[in-house]
Coordinates of N, CA and C in Angstrom, one line a residue:
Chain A
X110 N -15.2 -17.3 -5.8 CA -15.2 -15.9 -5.6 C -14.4 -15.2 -6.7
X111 N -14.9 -14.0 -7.3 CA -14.2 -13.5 -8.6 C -14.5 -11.9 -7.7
X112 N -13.3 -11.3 -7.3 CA -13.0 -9.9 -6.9 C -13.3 -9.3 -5.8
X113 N -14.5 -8.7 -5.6 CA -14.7 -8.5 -3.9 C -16.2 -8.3 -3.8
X114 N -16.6 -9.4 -2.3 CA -18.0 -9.7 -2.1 C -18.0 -9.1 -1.1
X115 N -19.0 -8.4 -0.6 CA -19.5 -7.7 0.8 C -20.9 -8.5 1.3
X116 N -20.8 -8.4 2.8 CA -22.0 -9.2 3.1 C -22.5 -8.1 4.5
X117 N -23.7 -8.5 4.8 CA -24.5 -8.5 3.8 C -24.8 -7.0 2.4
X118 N -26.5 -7.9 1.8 CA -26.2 -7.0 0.2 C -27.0 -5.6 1.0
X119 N -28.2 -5.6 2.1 CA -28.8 -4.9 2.8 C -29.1 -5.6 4.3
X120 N -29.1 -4.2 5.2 CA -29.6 -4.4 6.3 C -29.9 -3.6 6.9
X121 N -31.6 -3.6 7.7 CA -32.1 -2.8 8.6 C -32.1 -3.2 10.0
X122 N -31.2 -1.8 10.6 CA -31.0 -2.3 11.9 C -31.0 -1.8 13.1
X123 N -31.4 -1.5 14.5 CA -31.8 -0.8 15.5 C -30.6 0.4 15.9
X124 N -31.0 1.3 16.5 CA -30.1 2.3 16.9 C -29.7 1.2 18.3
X125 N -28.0 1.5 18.1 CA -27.4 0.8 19.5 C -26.9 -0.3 19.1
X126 N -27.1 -1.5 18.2 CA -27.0 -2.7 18.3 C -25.4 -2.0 17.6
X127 N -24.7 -3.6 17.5 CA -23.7 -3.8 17.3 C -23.6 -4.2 15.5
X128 N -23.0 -4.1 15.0 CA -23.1 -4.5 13.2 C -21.5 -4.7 12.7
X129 N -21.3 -6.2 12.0 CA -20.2 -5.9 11.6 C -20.4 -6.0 10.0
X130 N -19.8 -5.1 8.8 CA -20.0 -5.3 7.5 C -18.7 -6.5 6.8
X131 N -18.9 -7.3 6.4 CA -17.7 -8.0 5.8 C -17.8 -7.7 4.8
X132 N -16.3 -8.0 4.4 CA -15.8 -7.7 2.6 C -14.4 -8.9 2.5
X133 N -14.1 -9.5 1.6 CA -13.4 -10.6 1.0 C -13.2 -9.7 -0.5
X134 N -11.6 -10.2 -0.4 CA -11.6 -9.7 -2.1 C -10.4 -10.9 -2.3
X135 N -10.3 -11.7 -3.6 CA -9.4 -13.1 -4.0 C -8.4 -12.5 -5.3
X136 N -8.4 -11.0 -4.9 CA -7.4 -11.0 -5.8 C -5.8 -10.5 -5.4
X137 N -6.0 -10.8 -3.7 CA -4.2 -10.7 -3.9 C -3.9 -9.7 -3.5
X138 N -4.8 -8.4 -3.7 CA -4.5 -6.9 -3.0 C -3.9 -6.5 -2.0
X139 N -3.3 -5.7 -1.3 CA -2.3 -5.5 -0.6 C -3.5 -4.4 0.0
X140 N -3.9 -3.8 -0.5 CA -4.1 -2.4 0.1 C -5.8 -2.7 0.6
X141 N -6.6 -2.5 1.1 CA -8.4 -2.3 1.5 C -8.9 -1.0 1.9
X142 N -9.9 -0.6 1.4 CA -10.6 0.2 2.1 C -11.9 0.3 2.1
X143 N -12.6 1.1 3.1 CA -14.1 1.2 3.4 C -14.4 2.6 2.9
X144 N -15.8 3.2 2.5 CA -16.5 4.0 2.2 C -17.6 4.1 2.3
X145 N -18.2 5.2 2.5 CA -19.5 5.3 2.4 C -19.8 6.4 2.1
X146 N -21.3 6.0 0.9 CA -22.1 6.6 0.0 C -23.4 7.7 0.4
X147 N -23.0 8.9 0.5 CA -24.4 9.5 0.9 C -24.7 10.4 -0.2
X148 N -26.2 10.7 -0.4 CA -26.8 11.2 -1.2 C -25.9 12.9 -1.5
X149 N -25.6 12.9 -2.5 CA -25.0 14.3 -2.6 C -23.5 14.8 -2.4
X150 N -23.1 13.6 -1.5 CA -21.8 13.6 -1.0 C -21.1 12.8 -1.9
X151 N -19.7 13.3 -2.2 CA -18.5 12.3 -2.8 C -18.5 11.2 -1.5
X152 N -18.0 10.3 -2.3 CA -17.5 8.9 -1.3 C -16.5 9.6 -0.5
X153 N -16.4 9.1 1.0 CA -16.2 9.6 1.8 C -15.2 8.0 2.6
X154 N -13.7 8.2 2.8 CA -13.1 7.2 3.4 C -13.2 7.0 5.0
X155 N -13.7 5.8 5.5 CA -13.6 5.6 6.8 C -12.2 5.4 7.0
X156 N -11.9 3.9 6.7 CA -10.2 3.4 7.3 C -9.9 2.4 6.1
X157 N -9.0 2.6 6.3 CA -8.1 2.0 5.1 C -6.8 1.0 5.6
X158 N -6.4 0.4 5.2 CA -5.6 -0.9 5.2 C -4.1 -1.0 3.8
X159 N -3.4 -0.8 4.0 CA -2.3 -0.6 3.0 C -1.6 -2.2 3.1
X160 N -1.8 -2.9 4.6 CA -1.4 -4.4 4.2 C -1.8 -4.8 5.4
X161 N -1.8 -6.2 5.1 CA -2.5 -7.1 6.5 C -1.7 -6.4 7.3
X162 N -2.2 -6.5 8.7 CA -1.9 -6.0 9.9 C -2.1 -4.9 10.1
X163 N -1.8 -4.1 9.4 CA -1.9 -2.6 9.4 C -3.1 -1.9 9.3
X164 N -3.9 -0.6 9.7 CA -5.0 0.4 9.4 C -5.0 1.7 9.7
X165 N -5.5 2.1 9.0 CA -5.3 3.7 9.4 C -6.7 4.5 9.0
X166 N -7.0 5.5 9.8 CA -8.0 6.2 10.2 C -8.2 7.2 8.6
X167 N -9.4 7.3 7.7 CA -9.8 8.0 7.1 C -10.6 9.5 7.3
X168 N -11.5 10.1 6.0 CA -11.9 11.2 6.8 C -13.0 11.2 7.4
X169 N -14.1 10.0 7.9 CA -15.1 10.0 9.0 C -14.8 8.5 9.4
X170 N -13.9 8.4 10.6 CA -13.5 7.2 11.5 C -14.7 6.8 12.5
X171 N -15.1 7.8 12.8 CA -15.8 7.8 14.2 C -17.2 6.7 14.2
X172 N -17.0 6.0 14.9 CA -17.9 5.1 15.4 C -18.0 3.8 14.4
X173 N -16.8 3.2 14.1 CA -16.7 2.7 13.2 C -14.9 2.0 13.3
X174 N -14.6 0.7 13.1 CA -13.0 0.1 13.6 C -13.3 -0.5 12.6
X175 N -11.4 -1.4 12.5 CA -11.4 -1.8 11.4 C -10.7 -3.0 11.5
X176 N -10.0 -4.1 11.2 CA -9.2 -5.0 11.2 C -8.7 -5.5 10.6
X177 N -7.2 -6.0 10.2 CA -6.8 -7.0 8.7 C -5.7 -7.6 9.3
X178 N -6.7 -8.6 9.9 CA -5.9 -10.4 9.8 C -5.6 -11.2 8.8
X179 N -5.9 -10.7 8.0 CA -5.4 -11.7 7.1 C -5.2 -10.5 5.5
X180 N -4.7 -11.0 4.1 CA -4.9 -10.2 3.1 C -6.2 -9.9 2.3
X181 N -6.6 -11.5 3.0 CA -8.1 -11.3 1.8 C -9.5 -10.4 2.4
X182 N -9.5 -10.7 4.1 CA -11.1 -10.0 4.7 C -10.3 -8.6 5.3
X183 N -11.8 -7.5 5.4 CA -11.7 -6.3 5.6 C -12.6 -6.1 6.4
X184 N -13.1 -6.7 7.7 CA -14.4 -6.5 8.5 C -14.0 -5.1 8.8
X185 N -15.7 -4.3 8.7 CA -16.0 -2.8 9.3 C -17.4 -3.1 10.5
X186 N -17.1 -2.7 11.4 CA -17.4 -2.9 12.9 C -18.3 -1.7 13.1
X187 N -19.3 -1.5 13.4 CA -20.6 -0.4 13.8 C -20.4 -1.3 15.8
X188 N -19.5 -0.2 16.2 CA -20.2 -0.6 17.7 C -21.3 -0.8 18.5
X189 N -22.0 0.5 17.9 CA -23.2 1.0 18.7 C -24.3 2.3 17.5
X190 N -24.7 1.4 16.7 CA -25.1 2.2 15.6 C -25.9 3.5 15.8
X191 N -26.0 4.4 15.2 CA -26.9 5.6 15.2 C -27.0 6.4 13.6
X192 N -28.6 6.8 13.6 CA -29.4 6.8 12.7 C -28.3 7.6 11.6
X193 N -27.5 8.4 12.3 CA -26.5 8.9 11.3 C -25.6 8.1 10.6
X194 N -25.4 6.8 10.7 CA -24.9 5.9 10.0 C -25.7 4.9 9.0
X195 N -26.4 5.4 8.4 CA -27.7 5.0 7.5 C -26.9 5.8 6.6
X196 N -26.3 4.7 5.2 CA -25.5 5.0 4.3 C -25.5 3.7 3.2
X197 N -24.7 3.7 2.5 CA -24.2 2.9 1.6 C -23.1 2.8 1.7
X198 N -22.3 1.3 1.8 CA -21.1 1.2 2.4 C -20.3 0.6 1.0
X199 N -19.2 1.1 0.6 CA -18.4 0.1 -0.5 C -17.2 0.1 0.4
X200 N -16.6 -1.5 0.1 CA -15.7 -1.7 0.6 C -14.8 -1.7 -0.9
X201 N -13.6 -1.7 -1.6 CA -12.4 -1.9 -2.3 C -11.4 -1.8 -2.1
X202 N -10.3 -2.3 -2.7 CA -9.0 -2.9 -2.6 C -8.5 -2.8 -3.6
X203 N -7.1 -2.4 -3.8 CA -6.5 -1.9 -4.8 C -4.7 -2.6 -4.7
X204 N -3.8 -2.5 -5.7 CA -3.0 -3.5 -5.5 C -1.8 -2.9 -4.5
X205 N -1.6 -1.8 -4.2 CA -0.8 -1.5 -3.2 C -0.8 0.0 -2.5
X206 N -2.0 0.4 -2.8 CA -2.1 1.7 -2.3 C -0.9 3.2 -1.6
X207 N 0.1 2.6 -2.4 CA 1.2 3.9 -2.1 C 1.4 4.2 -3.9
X208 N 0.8 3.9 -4.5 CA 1.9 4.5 -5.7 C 0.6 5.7 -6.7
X209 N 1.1 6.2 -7.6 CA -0.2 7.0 -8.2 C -1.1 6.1 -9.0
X210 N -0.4 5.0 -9.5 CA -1.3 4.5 -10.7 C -2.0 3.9 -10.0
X211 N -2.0 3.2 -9.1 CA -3.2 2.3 -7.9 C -4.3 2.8 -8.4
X212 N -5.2 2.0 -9.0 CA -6.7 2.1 -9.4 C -7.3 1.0 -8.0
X213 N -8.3 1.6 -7.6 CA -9.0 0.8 -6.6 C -10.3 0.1 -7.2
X214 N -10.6 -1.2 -6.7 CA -12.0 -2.0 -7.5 C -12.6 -2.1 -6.3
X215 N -13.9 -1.9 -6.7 CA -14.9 -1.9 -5.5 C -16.2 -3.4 -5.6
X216 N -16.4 -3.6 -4.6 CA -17.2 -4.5 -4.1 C -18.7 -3.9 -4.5
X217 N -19.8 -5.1 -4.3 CA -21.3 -4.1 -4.6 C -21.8 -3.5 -3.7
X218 N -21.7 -3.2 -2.9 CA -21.7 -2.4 -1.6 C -22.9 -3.2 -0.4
X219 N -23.2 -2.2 0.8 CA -24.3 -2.8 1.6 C -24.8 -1.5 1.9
X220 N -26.5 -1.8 1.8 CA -27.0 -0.5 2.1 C -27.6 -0.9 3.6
X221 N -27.3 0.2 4.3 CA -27.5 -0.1 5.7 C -28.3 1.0 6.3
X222 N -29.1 0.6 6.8 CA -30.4 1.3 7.2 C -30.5 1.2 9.0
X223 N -30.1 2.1 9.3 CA -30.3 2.4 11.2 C -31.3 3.2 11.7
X224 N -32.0 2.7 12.1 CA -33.5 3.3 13.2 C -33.3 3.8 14.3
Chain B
X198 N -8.7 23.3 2.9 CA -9.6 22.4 2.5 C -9.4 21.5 1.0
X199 N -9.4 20.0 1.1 CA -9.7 20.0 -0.1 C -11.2 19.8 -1.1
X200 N -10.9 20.1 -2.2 CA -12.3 20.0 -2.9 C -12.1 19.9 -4.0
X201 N -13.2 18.4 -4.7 CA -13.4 18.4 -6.1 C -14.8 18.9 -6.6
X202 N -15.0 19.5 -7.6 CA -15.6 20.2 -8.0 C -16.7 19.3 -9.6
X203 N -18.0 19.3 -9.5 CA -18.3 19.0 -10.6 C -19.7 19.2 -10.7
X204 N -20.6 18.9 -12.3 CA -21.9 19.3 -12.6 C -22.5 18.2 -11.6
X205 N -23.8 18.8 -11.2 CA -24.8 17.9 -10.4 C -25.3 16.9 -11.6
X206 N -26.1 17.4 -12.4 CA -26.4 16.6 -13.5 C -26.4 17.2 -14.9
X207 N -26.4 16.5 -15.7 CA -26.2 17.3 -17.3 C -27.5 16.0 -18.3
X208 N -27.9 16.6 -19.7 CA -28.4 15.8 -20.2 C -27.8 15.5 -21.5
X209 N -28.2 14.6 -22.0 CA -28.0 14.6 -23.6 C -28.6 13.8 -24.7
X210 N -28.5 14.0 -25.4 CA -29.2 13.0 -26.2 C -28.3 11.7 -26.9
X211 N -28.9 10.6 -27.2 CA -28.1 9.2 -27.8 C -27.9 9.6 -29.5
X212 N -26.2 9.3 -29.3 CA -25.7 9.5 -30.5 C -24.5 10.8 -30.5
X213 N -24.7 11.6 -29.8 CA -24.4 12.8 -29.4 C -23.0 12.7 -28.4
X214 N -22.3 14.1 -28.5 CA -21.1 13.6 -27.3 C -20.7 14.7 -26.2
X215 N -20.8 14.2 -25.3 CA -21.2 15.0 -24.1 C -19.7 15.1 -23.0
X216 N -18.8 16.5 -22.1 CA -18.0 16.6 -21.7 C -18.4 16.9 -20.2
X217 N -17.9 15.9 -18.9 CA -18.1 16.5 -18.0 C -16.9 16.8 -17.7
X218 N -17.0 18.1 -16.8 CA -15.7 19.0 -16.4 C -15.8 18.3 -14.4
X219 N -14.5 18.8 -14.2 CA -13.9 18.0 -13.2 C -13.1 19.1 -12.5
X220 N -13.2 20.2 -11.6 CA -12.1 21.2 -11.0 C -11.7 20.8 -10.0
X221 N -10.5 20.7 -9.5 CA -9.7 20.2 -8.0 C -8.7 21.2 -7.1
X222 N -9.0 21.2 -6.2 CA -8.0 21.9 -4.9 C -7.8 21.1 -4.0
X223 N -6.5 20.5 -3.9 CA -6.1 19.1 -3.3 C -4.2 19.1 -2.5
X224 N -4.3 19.0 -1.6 CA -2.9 18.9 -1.0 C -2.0 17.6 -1.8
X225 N -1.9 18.6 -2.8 CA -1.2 17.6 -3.6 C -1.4 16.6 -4.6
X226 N -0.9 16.2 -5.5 CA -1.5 15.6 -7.2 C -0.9 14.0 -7.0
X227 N -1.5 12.9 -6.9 CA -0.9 12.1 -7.6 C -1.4 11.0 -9.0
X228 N -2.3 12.2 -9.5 CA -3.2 11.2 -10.4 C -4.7 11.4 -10.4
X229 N -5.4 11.5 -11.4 CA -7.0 11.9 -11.6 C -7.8 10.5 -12.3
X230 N -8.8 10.3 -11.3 CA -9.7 9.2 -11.9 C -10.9 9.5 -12.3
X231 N -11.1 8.7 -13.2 CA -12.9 8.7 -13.3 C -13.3 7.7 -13.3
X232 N -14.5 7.4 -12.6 CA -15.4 6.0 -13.1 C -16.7 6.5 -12.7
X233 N -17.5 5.5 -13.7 CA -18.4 5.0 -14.1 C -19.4 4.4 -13.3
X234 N -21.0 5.1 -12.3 CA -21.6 4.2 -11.3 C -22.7 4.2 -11.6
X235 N -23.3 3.0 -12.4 CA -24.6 3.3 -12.5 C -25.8 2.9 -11.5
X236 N -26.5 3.3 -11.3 CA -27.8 3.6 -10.3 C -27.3 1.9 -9.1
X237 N -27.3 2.0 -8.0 CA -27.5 0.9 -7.4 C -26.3 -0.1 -7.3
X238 N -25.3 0.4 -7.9 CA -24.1 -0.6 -8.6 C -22.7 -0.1 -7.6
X239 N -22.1 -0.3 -8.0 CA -20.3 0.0 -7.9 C -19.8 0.8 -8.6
X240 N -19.0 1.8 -8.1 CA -17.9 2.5 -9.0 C -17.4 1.4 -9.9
X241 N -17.1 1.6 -11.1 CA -16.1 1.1 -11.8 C -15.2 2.1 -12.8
X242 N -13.9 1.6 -12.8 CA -12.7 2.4 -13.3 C -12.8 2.6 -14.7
X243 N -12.8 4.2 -15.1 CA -12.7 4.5 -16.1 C -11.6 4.3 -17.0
X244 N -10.9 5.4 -15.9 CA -9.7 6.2 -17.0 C -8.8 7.0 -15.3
X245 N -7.1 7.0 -15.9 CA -6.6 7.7 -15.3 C -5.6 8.4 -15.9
X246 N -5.7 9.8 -14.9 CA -4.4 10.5 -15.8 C -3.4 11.2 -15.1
X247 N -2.2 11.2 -15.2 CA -1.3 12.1 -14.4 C -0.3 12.8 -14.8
X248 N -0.1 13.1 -16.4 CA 0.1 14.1 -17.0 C -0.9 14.8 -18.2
X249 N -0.2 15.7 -17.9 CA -1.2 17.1 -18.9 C -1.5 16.3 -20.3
X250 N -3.0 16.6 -20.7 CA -3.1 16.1 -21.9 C -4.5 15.0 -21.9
X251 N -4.6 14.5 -23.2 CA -5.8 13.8 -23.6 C -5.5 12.4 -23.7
X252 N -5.9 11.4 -22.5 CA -6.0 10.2 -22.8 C -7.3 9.7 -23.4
X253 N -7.2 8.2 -25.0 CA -8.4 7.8 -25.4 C -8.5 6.6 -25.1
X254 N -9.7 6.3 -24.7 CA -10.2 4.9 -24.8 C -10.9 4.3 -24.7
X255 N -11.2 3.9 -26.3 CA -12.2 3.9 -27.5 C -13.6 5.3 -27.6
X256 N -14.5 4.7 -27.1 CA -15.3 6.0 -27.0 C -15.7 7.0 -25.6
X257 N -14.6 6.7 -24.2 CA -14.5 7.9 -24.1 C -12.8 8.5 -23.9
X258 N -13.0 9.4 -23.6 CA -11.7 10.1 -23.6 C -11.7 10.8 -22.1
X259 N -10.3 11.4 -21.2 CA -10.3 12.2 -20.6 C -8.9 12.8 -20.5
X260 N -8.9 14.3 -20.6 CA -8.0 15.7 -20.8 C -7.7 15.9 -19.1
X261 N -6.7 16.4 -19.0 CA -6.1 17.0 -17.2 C -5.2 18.2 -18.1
X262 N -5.4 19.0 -17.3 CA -4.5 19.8 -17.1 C -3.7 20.3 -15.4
X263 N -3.1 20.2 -14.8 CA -2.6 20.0 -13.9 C -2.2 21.6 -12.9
X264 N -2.1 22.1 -14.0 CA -1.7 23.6 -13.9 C -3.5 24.3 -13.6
X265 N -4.2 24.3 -14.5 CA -5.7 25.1 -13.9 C -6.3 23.5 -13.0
X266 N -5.5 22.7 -12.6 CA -6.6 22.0 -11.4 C -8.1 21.3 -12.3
X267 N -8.0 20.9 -13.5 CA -9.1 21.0 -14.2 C -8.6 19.4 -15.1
X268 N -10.1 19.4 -15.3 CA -9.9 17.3 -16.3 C -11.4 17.4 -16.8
X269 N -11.7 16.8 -17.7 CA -13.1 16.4 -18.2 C -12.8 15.2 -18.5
X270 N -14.2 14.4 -18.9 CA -14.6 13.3 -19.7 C -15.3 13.3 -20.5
X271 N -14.7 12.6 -21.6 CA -15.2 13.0 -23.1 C -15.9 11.6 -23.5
X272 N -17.7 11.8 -23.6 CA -18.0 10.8 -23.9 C -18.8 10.5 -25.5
X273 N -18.1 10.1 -26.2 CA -18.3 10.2 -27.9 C -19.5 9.3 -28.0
X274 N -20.2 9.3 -29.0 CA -21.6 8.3 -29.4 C -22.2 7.5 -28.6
X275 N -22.9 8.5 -27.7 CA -23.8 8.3 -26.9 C -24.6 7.3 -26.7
X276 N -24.7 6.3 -25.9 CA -25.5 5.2 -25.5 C -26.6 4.9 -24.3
X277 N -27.6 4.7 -24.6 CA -28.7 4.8 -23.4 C -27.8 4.0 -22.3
X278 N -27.2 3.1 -22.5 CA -26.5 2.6 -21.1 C -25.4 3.6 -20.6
X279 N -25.1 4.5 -21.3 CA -23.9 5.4 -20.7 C -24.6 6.3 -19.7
X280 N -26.2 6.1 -19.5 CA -26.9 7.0 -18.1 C -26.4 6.1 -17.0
X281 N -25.8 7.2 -15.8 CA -24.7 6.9 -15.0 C -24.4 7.8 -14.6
X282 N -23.8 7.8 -13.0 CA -23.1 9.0 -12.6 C -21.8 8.9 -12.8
X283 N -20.9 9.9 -13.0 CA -19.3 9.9 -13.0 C -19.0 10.7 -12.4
X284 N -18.0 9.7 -11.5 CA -17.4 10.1 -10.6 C -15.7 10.2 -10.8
X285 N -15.4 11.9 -10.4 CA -14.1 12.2 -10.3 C -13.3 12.1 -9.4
X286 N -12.0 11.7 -9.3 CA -11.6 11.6 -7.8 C -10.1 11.8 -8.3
X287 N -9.3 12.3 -6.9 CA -7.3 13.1 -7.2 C -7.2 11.9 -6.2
X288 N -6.3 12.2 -6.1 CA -5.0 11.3 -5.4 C -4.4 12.3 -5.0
X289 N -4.4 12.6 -3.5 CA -3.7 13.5 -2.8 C -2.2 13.3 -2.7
X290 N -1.7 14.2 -1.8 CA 0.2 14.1 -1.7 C 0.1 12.4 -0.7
X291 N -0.9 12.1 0.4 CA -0.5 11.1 1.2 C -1.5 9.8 0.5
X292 N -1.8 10.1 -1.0 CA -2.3 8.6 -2.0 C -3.2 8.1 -1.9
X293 N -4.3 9.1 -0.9 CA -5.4 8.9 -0.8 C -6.4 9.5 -1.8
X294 N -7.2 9.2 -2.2 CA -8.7 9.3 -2.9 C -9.2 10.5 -2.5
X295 N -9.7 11.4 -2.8 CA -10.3 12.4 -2.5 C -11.9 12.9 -3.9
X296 N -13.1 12.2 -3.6 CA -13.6 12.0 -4.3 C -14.9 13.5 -4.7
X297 N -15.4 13.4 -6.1 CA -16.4 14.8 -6.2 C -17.6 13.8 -5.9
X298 N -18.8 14.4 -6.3 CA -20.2 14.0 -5.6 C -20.7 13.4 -6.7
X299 N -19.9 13.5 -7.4 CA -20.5 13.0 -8.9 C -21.7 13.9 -9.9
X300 N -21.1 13.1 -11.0 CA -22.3 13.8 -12.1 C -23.3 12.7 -12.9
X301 N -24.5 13.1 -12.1 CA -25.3 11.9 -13.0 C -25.4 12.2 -14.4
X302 N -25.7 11.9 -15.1 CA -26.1 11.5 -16.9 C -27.3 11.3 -16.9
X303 N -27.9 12.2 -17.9 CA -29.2 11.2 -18.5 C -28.6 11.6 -19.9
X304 N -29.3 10.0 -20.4 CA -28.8 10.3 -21.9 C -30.3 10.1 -22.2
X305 N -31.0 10.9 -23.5 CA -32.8 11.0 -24.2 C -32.8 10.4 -25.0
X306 N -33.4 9.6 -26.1 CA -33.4 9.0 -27.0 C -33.6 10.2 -28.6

């Protein structure tokens, strides 16, 4: 693994079902976060991760949790999906997300398609 | 509210050097990014800047001024692979990302 892999690359999926997005990154990062891509919109933060254990709520949380057991995975959780979560998701990780110079590196994202 | 500000799309031609502008209203500064997303792909990291002035590197460049809320990217000898959106983004007071919608590129031959 060289940086951060998200799985899956696409998925089409029913309104209601359950979805979880994984992300791995092997470079040691302290900090994670989730985003998602819509047409016209700047990237937009779900929840973010400053170190294992820890998460915190971005600016569209809703319907969507987060977890960091460990440093390396960043699972993003779709409880109960709905067609308004039809997006493109980038997960990245950055080396310690409190300082200014923190540049964040992104994963190739997952395009996720809800019916 | 915050808000970053930028062209929907701009053109140009290969060879040529093209400036996208970047305006921000943000609870606070800790640093201006740009990167680089071509069609289907990943952000990747341009350039950053967090004082006033022109950072270079190699062929492109980007200027902040901190005081008018304002940054461009300066992209010198234009390359058909430099078609791309660029994306601006601040770093608020609590070090979060606060990103613009981006500016796609076409570059013409």
């Amino acid at each position: 693994i060289a940086g951060i892999t998200q799985a899956p690359t696409s998925q089409i999926l029913a309104a209601g079902r359950r979805m979880t997005l994984r992300c791995t990154q092997d470079m040691r990062h302290n900090a994670m976060y989730w985003y998602r891509q819509d047409l016209g919109l700047g990237l937009r933060l779900i929840h973010y991760s400053n170190t294992a254990g820890t998460t915190g709520k971005g600016e569209v949380p809703d319907g969507y949790s987060v977890s960091r057991a460990n440093t390396d995975d960043f699972p993003l959780t779709l409880a109960s999906a709905v067609p308004s979560q039809t997006s493109v998701y980038f997960c990245a990780s950055s080396d310690s997300g409190t300082t200014g110079t923190d540049t964040q590196y992104f994963g190739p994202g997952t395009r996720l398609t809800v019916l | 509210g915050q808000n970053i500000d930028q062209p929907t799309e701009m053109t140009a031609t290969e060879g040529a050097i093209v400036q996208i502008n970047c305006t921000y209203q943000t609870s606070g500064f800790n640093g201006l990014f740009w990167y680089q997303q071509h069609a289907g792909e990943a952000p990747t990291f341009l350039s950053y800047n967090v004082l006033d002035g022109l950072e270079e590197k190699g062929r492109f460049s980007s200027f902040l001024s901190r005081s008018k809320g304002y940054s461009y990217l300066l992209l010198k000898e234009l390359q058909m692979k430099d078609s791309a959106s660029y994306l601006c983004a601040v770093r608020d007071r609590n070090y979060q990302l606060i990103w613009g919608a981006g500016t796609k590129l076409i570059i013409k031959p």
